[in-house]
Structures are given as structure tokens and as C-alpha cells.
PDB file of C-alpha atoms in Angstrom:
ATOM      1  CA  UNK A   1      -9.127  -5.524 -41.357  1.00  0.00           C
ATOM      2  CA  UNK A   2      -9.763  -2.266 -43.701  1.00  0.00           C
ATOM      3  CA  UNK A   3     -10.634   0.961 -43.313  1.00  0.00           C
ATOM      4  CA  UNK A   4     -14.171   2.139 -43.257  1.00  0.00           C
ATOM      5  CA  UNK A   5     -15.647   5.611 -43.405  1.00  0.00           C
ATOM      6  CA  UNK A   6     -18.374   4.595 -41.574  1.00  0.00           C
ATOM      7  CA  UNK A   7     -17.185   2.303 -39.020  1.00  0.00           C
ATOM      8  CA  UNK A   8     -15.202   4.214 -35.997  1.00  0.00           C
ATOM      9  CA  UNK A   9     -13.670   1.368 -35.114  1.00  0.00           C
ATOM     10  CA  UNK A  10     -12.329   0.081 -37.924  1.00  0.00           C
ATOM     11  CA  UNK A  11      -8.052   1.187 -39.210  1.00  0.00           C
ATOM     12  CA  UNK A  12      -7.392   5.275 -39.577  1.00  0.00           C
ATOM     13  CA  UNK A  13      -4.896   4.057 -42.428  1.00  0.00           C
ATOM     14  CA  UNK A  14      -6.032   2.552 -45.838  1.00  0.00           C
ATOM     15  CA  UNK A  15      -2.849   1.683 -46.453  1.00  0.00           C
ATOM     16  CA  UNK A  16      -0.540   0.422 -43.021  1.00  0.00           C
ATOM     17  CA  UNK A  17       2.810   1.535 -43.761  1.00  0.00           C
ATOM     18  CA  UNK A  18       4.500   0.286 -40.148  1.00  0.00           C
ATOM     19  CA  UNK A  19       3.801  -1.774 -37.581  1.00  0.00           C
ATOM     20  CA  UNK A  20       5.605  -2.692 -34.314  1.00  0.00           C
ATOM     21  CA  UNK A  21       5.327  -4.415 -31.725  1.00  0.00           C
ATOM     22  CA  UNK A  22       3.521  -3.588 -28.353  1.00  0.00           C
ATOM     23  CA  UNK A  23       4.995  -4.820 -24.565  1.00  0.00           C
ATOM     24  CA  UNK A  24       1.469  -5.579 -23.477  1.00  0.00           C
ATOM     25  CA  UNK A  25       0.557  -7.335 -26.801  1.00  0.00           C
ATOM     26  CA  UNK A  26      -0.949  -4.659 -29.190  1.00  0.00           C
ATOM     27  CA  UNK A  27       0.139  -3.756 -32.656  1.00  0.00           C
ATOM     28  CA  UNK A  28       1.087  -0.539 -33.419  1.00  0.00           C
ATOM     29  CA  UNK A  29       0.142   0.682 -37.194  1.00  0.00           C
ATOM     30  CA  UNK A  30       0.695   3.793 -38.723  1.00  0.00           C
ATOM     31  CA  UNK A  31       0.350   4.394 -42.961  1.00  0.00           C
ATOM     32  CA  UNK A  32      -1.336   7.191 -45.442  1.00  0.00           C
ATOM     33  CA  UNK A  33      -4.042   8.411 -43.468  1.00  0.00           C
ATOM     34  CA  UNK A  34      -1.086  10.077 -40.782  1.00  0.00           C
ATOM     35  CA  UNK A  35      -2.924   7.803 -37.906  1.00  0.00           C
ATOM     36  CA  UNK A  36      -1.761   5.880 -35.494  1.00  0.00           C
ATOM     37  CA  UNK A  37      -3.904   3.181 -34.308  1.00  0.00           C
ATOM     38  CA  UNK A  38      -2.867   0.038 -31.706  1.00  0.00           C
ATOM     39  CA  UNK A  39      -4.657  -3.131 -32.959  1.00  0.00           C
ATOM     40  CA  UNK A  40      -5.585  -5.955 -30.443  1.00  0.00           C
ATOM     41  CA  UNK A  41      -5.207  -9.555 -32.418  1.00  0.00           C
ATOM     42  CA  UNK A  42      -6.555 -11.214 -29.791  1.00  0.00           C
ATOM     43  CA  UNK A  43      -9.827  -9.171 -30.176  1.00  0.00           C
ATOM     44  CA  UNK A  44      -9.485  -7.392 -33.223  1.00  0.00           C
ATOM     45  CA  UNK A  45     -10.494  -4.100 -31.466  1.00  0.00           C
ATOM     46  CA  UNK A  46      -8.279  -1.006 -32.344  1.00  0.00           C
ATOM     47  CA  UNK A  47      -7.892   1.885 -30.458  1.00  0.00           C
ATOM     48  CA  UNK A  48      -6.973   4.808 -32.237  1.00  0.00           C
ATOM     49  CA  UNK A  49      -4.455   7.193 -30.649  1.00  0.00           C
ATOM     50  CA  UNK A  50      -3.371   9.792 -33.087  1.00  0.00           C
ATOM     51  CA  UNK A  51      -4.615  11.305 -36.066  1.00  0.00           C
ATOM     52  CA  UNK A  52      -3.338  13.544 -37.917  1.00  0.00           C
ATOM     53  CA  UNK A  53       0.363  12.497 -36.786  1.00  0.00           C
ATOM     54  CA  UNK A  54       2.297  14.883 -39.282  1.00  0.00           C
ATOM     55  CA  UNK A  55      -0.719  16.510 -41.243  1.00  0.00           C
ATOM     56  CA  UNK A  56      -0.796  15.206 -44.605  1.00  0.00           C
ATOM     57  CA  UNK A  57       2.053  13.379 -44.409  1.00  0.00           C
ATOM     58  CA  UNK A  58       2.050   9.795 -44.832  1.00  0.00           C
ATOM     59  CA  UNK A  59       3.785   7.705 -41.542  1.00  0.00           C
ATOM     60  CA  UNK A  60       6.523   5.343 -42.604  1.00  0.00           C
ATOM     61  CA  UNK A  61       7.813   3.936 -39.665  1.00  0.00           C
ATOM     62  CA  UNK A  62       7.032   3.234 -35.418  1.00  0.00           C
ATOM     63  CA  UNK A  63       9.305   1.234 -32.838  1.00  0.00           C
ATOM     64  CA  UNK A  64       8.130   1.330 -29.189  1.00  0.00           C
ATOM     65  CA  UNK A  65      10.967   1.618 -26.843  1.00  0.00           C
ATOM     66  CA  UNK A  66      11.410  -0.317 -23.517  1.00  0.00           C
ATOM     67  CA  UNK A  67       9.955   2.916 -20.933  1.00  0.00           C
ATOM     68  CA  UNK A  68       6.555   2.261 -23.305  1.00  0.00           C
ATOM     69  CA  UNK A  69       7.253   5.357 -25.551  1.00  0.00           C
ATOM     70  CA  UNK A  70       5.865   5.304 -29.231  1.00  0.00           C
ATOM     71  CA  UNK A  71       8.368   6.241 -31.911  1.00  0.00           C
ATOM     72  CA  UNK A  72       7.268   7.778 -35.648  1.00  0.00           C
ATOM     73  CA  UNK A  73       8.698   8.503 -38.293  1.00  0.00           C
ATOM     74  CA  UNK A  74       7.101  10.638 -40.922  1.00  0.00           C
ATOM     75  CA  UNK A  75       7.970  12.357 -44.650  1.00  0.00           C
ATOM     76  CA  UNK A  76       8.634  15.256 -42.497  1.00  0.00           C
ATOM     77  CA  UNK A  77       9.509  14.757 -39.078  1.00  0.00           C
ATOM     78  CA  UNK A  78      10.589  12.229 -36.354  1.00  0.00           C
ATOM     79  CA  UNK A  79       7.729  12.518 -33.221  1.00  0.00           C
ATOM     80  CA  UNK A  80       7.598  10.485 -30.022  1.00  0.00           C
ATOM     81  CA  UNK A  81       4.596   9.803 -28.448  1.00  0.00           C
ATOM     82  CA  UNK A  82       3.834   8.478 -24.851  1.00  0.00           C
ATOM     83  CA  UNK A  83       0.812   6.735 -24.644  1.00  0.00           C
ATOM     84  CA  UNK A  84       0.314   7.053 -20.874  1.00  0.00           C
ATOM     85  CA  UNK A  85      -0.150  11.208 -21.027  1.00  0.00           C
ATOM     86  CA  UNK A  86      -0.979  11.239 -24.845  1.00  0.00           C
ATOM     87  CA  UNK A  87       2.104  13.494 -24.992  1.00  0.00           C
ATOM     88  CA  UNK A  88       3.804  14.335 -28.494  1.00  0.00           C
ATOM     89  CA  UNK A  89       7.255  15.554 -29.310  1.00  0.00           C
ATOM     90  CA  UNK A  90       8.044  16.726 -32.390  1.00  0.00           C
ATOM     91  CA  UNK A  91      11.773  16.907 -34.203  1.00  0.00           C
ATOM     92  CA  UNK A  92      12.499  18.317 -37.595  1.00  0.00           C
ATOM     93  CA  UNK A  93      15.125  18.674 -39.745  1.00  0.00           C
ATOM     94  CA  UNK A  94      17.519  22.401 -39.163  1.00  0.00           C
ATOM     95  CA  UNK A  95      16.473  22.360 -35.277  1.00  0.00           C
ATOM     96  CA  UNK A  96      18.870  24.647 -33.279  1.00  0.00           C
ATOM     97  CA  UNK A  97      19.294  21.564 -31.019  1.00  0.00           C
ATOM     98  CA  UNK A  98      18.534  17.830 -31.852  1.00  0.00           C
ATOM     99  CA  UNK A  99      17.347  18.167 -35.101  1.00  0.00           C
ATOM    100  CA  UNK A 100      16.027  15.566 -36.956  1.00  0.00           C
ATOM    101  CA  UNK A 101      17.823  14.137 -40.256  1.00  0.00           C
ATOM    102  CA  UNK A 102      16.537  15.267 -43.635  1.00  0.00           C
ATOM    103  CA  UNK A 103      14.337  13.589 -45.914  1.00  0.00           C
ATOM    104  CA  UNK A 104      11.628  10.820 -45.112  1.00  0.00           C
ATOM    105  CA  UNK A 105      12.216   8.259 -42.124  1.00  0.00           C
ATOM    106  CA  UNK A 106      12.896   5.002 -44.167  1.00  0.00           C
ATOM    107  CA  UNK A 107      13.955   2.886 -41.221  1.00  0.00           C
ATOM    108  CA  UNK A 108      14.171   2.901 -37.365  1.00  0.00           C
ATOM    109  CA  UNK A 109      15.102   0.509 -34.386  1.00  0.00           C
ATOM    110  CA  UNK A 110      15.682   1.130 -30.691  1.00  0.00           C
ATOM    111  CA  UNK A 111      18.709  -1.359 -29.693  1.00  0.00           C
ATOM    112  CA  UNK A 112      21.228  -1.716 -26.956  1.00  0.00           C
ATOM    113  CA  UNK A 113      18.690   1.753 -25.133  1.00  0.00           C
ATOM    114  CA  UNK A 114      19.340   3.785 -28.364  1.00  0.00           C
ATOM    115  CA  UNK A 115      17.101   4.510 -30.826  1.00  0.00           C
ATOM    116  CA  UNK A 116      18.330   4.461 -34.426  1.00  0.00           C
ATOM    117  CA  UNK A 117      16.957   6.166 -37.892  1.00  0.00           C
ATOM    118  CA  UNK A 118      18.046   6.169 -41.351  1.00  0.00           C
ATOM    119  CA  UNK A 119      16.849   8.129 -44.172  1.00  0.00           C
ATOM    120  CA  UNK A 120      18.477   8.082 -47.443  1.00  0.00           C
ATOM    121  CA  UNK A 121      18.913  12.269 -47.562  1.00  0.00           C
ATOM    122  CA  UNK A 122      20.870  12.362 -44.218  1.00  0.00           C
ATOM    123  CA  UNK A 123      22.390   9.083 -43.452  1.00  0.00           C
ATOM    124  CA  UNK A 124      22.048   7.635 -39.895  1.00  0.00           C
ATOM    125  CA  UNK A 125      21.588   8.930 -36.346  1.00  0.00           C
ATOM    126  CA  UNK A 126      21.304   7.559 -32.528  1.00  0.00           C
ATOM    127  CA  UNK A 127      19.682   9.228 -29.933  1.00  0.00           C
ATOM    128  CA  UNK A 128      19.174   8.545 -26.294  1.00  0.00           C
ATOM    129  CA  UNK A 129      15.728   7.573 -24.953  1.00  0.00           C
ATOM    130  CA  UNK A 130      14.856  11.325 -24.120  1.00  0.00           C
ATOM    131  CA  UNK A 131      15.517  12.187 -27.752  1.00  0.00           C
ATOM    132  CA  UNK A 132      18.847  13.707 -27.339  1.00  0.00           C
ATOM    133  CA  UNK A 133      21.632  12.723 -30.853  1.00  0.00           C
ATOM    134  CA  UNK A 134      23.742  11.093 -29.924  1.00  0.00           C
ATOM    135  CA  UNK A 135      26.472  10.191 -32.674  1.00  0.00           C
ATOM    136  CA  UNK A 136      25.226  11.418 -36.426  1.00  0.00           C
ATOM    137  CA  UNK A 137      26.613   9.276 -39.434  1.00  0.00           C
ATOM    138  CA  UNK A 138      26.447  11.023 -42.798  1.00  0.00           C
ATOM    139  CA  UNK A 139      26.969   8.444 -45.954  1.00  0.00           C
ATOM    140  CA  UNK A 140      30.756   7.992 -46.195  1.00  0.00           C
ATOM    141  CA  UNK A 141      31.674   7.899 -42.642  1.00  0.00           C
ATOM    142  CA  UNK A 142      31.302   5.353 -40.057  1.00  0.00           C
ATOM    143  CA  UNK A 143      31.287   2.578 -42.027  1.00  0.00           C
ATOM    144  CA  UNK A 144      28.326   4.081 -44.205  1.00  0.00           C
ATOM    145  CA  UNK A 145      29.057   3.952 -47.864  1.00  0.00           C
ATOM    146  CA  UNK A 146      28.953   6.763 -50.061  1.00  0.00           C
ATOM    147  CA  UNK A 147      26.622   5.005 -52.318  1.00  0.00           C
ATOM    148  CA  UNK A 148      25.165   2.370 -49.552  1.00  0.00           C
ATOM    149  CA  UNK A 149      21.390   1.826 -48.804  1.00  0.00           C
ATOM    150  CA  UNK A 150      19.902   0.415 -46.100  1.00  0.00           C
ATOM    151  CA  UNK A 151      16.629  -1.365 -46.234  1.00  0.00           C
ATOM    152  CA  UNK A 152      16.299  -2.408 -42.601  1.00  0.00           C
ATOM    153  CA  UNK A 153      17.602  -2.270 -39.216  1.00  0.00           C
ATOM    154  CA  UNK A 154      17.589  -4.883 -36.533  1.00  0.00           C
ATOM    155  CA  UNK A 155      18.966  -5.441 -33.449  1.00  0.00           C
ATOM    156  CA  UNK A 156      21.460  -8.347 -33.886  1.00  0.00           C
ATOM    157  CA  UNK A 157      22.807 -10.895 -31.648  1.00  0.00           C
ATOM    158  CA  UNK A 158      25.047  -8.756 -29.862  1.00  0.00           C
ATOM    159  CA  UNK A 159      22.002  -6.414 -29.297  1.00  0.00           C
ATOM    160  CA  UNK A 160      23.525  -3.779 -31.570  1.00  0.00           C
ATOM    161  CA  UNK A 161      21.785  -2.361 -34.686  1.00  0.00           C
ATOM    162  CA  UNK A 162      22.362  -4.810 -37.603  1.00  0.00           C
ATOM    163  CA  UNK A 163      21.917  -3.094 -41.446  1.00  0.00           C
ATOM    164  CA  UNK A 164      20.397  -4.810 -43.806  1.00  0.00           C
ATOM    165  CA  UNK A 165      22.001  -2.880 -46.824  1.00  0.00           C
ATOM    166  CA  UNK A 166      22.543  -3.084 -50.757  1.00  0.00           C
ATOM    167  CA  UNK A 167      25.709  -4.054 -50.793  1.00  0.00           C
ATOM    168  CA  UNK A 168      25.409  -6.593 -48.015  1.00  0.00           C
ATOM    169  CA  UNK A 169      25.220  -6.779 -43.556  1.00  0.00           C
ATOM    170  CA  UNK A 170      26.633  -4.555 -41.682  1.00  0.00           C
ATOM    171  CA  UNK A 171      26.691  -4.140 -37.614  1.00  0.00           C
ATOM    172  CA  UNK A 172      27.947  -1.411 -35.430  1.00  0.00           C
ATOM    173  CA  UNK A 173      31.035  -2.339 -33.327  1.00  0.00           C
ATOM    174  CA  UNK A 174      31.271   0.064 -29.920  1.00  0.00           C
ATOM    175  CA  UNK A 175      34.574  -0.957 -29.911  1.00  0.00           C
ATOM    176  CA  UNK A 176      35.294   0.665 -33.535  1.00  0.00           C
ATOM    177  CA  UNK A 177      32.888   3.558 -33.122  1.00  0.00           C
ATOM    178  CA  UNK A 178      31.726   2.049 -36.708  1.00  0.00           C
ATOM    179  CA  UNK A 179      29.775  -0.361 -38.701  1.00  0.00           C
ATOM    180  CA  UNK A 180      31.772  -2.987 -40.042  1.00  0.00           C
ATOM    181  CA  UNK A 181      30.497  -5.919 -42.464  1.00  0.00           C
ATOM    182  CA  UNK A 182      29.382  -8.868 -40.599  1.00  0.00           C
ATOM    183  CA  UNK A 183      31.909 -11.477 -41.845  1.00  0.00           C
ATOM    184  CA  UNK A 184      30.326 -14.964 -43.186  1.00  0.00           C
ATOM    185  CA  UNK A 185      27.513 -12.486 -45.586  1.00  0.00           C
ATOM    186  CA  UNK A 186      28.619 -11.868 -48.991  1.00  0.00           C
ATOM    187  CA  UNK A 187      28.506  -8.269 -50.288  1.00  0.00           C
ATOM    188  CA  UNK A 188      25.567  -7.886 -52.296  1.00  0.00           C
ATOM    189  CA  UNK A 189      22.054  -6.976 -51.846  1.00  0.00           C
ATOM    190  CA  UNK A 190      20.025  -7.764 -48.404  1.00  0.00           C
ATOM    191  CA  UNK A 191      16.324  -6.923 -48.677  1.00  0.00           C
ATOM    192  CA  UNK A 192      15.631  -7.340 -44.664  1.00  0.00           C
ATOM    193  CA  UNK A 193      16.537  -9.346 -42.321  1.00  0.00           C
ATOM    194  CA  UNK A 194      14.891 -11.419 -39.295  1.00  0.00           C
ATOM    195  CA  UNK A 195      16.008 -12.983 -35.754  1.00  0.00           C
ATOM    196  CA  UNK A 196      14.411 -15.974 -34.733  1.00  0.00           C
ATOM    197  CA  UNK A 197      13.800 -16.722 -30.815  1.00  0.00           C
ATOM    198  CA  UNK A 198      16.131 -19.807 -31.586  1.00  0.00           C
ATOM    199  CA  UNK A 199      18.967 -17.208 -32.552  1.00  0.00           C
ATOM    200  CA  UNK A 200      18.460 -17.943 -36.605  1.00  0.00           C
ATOM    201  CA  UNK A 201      19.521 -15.047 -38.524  1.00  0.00           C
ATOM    202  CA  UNK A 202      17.119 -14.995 -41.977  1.00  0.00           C
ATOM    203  CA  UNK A 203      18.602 -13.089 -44.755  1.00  0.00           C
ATOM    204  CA  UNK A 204      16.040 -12.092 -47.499  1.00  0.00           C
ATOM    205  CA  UNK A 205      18.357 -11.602 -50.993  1.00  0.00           C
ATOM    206  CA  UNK A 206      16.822 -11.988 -54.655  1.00  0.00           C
ATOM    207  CA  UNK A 207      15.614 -15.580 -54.873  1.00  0.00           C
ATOM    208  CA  UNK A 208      16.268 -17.050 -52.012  1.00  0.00           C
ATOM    209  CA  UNK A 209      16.599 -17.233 -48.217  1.00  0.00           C
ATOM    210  CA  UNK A 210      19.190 -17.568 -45.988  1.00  0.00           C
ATOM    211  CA  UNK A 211      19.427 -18.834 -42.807  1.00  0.00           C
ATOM    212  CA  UNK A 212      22.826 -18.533 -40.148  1.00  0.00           C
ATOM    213  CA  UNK A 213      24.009 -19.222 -36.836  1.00  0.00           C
ATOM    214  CA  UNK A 214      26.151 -16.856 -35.099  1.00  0.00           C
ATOM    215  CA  UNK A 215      29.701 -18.435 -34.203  1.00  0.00           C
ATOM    216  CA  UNK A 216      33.358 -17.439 -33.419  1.00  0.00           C
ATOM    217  CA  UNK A 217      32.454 -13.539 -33.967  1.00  0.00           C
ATOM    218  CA  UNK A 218      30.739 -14.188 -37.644  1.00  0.00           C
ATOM    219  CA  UNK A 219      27.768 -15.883 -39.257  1.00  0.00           C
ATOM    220  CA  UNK A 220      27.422 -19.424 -40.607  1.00  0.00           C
ATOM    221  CA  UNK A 221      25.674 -21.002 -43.252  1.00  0.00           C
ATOM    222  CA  UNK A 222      22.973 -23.095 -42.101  1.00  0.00           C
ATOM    223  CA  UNK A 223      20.803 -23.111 -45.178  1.00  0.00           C
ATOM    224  CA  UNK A 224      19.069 -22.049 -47.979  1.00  0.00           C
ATOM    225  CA  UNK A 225      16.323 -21.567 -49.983  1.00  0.00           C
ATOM    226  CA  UNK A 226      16.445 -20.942 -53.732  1.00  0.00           C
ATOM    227  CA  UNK A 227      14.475 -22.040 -56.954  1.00  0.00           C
ATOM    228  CA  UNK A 228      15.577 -25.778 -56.395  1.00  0.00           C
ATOM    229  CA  UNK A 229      13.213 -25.698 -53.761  1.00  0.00           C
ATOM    230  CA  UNK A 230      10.309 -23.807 -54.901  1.00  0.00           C
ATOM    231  CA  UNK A 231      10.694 -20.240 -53.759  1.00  0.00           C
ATOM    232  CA  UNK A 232      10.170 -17.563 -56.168  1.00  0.00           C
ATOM    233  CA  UNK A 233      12.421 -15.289 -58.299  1.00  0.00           C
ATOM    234  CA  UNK A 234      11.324 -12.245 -56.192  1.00  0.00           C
ATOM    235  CA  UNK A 235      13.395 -10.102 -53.027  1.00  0.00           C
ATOM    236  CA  UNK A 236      11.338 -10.528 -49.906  1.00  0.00           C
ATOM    237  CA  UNK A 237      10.773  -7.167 -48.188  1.00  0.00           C
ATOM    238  CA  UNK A 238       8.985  -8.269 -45.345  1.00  0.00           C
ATOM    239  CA  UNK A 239      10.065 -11.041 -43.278  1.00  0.00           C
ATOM    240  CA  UNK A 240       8.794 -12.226 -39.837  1.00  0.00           C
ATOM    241  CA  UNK A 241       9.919 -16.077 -37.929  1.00  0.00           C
ATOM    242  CA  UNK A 242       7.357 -17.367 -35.834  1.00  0.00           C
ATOM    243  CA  UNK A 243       7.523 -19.009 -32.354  1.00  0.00           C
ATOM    244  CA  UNK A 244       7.815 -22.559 -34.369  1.00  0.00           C
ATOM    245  CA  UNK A 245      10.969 -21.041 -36.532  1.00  0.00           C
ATOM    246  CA  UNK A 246       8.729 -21.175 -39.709  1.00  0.00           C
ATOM    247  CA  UNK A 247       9.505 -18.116 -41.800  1.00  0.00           C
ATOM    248  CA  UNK A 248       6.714 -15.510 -43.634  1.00  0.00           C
ATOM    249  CA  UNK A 249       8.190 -13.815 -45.797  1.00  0.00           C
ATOM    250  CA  UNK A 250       5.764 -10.893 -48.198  1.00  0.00           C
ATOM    251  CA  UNK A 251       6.553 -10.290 -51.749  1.00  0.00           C
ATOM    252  CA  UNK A 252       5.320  -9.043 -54.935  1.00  0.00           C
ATOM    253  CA  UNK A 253       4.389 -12.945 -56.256  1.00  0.00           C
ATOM    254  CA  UNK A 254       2.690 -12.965 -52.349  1.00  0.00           C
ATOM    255  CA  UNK A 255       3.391 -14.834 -49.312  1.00  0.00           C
ATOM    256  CA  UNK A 256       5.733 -17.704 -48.691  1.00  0.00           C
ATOM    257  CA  UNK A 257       5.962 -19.880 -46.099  1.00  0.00           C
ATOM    258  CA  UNK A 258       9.498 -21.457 -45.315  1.00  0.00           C
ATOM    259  CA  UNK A 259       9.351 -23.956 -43.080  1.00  0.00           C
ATOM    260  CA  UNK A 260      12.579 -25.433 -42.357  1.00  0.00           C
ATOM    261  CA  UNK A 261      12.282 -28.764 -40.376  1.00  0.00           C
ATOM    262  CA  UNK A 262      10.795 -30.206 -43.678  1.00  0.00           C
ATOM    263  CA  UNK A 263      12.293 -27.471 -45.724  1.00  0.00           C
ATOM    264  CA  UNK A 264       8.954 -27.596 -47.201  1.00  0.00           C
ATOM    265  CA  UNK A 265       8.464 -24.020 -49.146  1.00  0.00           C
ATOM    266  CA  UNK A 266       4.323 -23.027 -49.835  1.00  0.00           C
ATOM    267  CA  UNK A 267       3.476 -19.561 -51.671  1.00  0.00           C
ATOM    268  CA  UNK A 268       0.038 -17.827 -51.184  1.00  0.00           C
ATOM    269  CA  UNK A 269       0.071 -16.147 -54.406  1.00  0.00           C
ATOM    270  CA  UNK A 270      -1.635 -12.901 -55.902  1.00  0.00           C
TER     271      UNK A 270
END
């Protein structure tokens, strides 16, 4: 798939920052054209819904929620846009009410009927499903390091928001009004993280992967993957499990295939 100038029904985005998943099957892609288009694999038609999204500004980020309702993230802004009535709300940082937290949207995730963002300017915020905040968490509160990153968020086996940060995994507790680490996980670096239908919790860290089993309130080592077995001296950014539990995991050396009832490892390199 590309974009082409002269081919309406080809990608708004030369470069696809986001995608997400679609309830009824689609792909949702947004990237550096400030489009978002909803690709059909089964076809390979895409249907192109907005464009610009933010004017110049490149898209980073899209989550659908469970009522259907598109979620974007921009350098600028956070929008939500409902596909049904082609409606689009807009949120930007120093709002009187709800305003949106500073800097570009670096990560997003709608868990447990909240949707979460994270940029690294403004720290992290929930809101409710109509876009109301909910609980803002500037860095150094809430469990949120001063100096603490996050590269992804998931929703974790309890079905709250799991951070895949630089100094290791952290989940919010409801209980503790908090994230807490997620005992079992080291503290260092986590470049993203995946949930497998099976319950498998990948970790992508420098060199290898890890794979865990959720257990007596913490994670357990299952497995994992490191240069004895062929997988590269690289951090993973993007990391997907299929239906089998065979992992796909995008790098800078490529991608790698993990597949771990042979624990066979194959790289499609660049």
C-alpha cells in the first residue's frame, strides 16, 4: 500500500504514523499527511474519512473506543471523531474546561471505559467517553516519575492501563489511586509491550523478548529470547501476537518473527 497522487483511492498518509483497530474489521491509519483513512485488509479498499485532521500537523496516534468513536491525537490537539455523523471535537491545550495536555500526543489507550493519553510535556490524563478529565497526572505524582517515559500503553490483564516505561512496567491500581510497578519486571527499559489472546504478556527490552504469565497478583517468567537464539541487538518498538501466539515484532535491523512453540526466531531484514 503507498500513497499516490494520482490514485484517489490509494493512503492520504505517506508515512502511517498510527493504526488501530476497527470493531467491524477495518484499520484505522493516520500519519504526515493529517488524514485519516480506514483500510479494509480483506479488500484492500480504503475509505478516507478525514483530511486535514489538525492542518499541518502530523497525526501520531488513534484508539477507537467501544460506542465506535475515533480517537486522535495530533502535535497540537486531541480530536474525537464519530464516524456515524462525521462529527469532530476538538481539545487543546489552556481550554477553560477539559483542556487537553501540552505537547504532542505520544501515546493513547481506552481501558476499563476510560480513555488514556500521555505526552511527555504534560504527563498523563483519563477522561470519560464524552471527553470529560477525569484524574490528570503530572510527572512526579501518581506513581509517574519525575524523569519517567512512557513508550506505550496497554490495557493489561486486569483491564487497567499497563505503561510500558524507561525504567520498567507500571499499572494503575484503583485501589491506590496510582501506578505502581508490576512486580516480577525488572526496572529498566520497556520499548512496548503486547497481550496475547492466550493471556501472554510480551515485553520488548534491548535484545531480547520476554514473555510472562500473570499469577498470584505479579508476572512470571515464561521465556525469553536473546542473542543465544538469534534475535538481534536492537529494541523492538512495534510488537503485535497473532491468533497462533507467534510474535512480530518491527525494528530498525527489520522484522522478526518469534515463534515460540519451536522457539524458532526468523528476521526479515532491511
Amino acid at each position: 500500500l503507498a500513497r499516490l497522487e494520482d490514485d484517489p483511492g490509494s493512503l492520504r498518509n505517506s508515512s502511517v504514523l498510527g493504526m488501530a483497530p476497527s470493531a467491524d474489521g477495518g484499520i484505522w491509519m493516520v500519519g504526515s499527511h493529517s488524514a485519516l483513512d480506514r483500510l479494509r485488509p480483506s479488500t484492500g479498499e480504503v475509505e478516507h474519512h478525514l483530511s486535514p485532521v489538525d492542518g499541518n500537523n502530523w497525526v501520531l496516534d488513534v484508539v477507537e473506543d467501544p460506542r465506535g468513536q475515533v480517537w486522535i491525537g495530533s502535535r497540537s490537539a486531541l480530536l474525537r471523531y464519530t464516524p456515524a455523523t462525521r462529527a469532530v471535537r476538538r481539545w487543546e491545550p489552556g481550554q477553560a474546561r477539559d483542556a487537553a495536555l501540552p505537547g504532542p500526543v505520544d501515546a493513547m489507550a481506552v481501558c476499563d471505559q476510560h480513555l488514556w493519553v500521555y505526552t511527555e510535556v504534560g504527563g498523563l490524563q483519563q477522561r470519560d467517553l464524552d471527553g470529560g478529565v477525569t484524574r490528570s497526572i503530572p510527572f512526579g505524582e501518581g506513581g509517574l516519575g519525575s524523569d519517567q517515559r512512557v513508550s506505550v500503553i496497554r490495557c493489561g490483564l486486569d483491564g487497567q492501563p499497563w505503561l510500558a516505561t524507561s525504567t520498567g512496567l507500571a499499572r494503575w491500581v484503583p485501589g491506590s489511586d496510582r501506578f505502581e510497578p508490576v512486580r516480577g519486571v525488572a526496572p529498566e527499559a520497556i520499548h512496548t509491550l503486547q497481550v496475547s489472546r492466550a493471556g501472554i504478556v510480551w515485553l520488548s527490552l534491548m535484545g531480547r523478548l520476554e514473555q510472562y504469565v500473570w499469577k498470584d497478583d505479579r508476572l512470571q517468567l515464561v521465556d525469553r529470547v536473546d542473542a543465544s537464539r538469534g534475535y538481534p541487538g536492537v529494541a523492538a518498538g512495534g510488537l503485535e501476537v497473532d491468533a497462533n501466539g507467534v510474535a512480530w515484532a518491527s525494528s530498525a535491523r527489520g522484522l522478526i518473527r518469534v515463534d515460540p512453540a519451536n522457539r524458532a526466531v526468523r528476521l526479515y531484514g532491511v
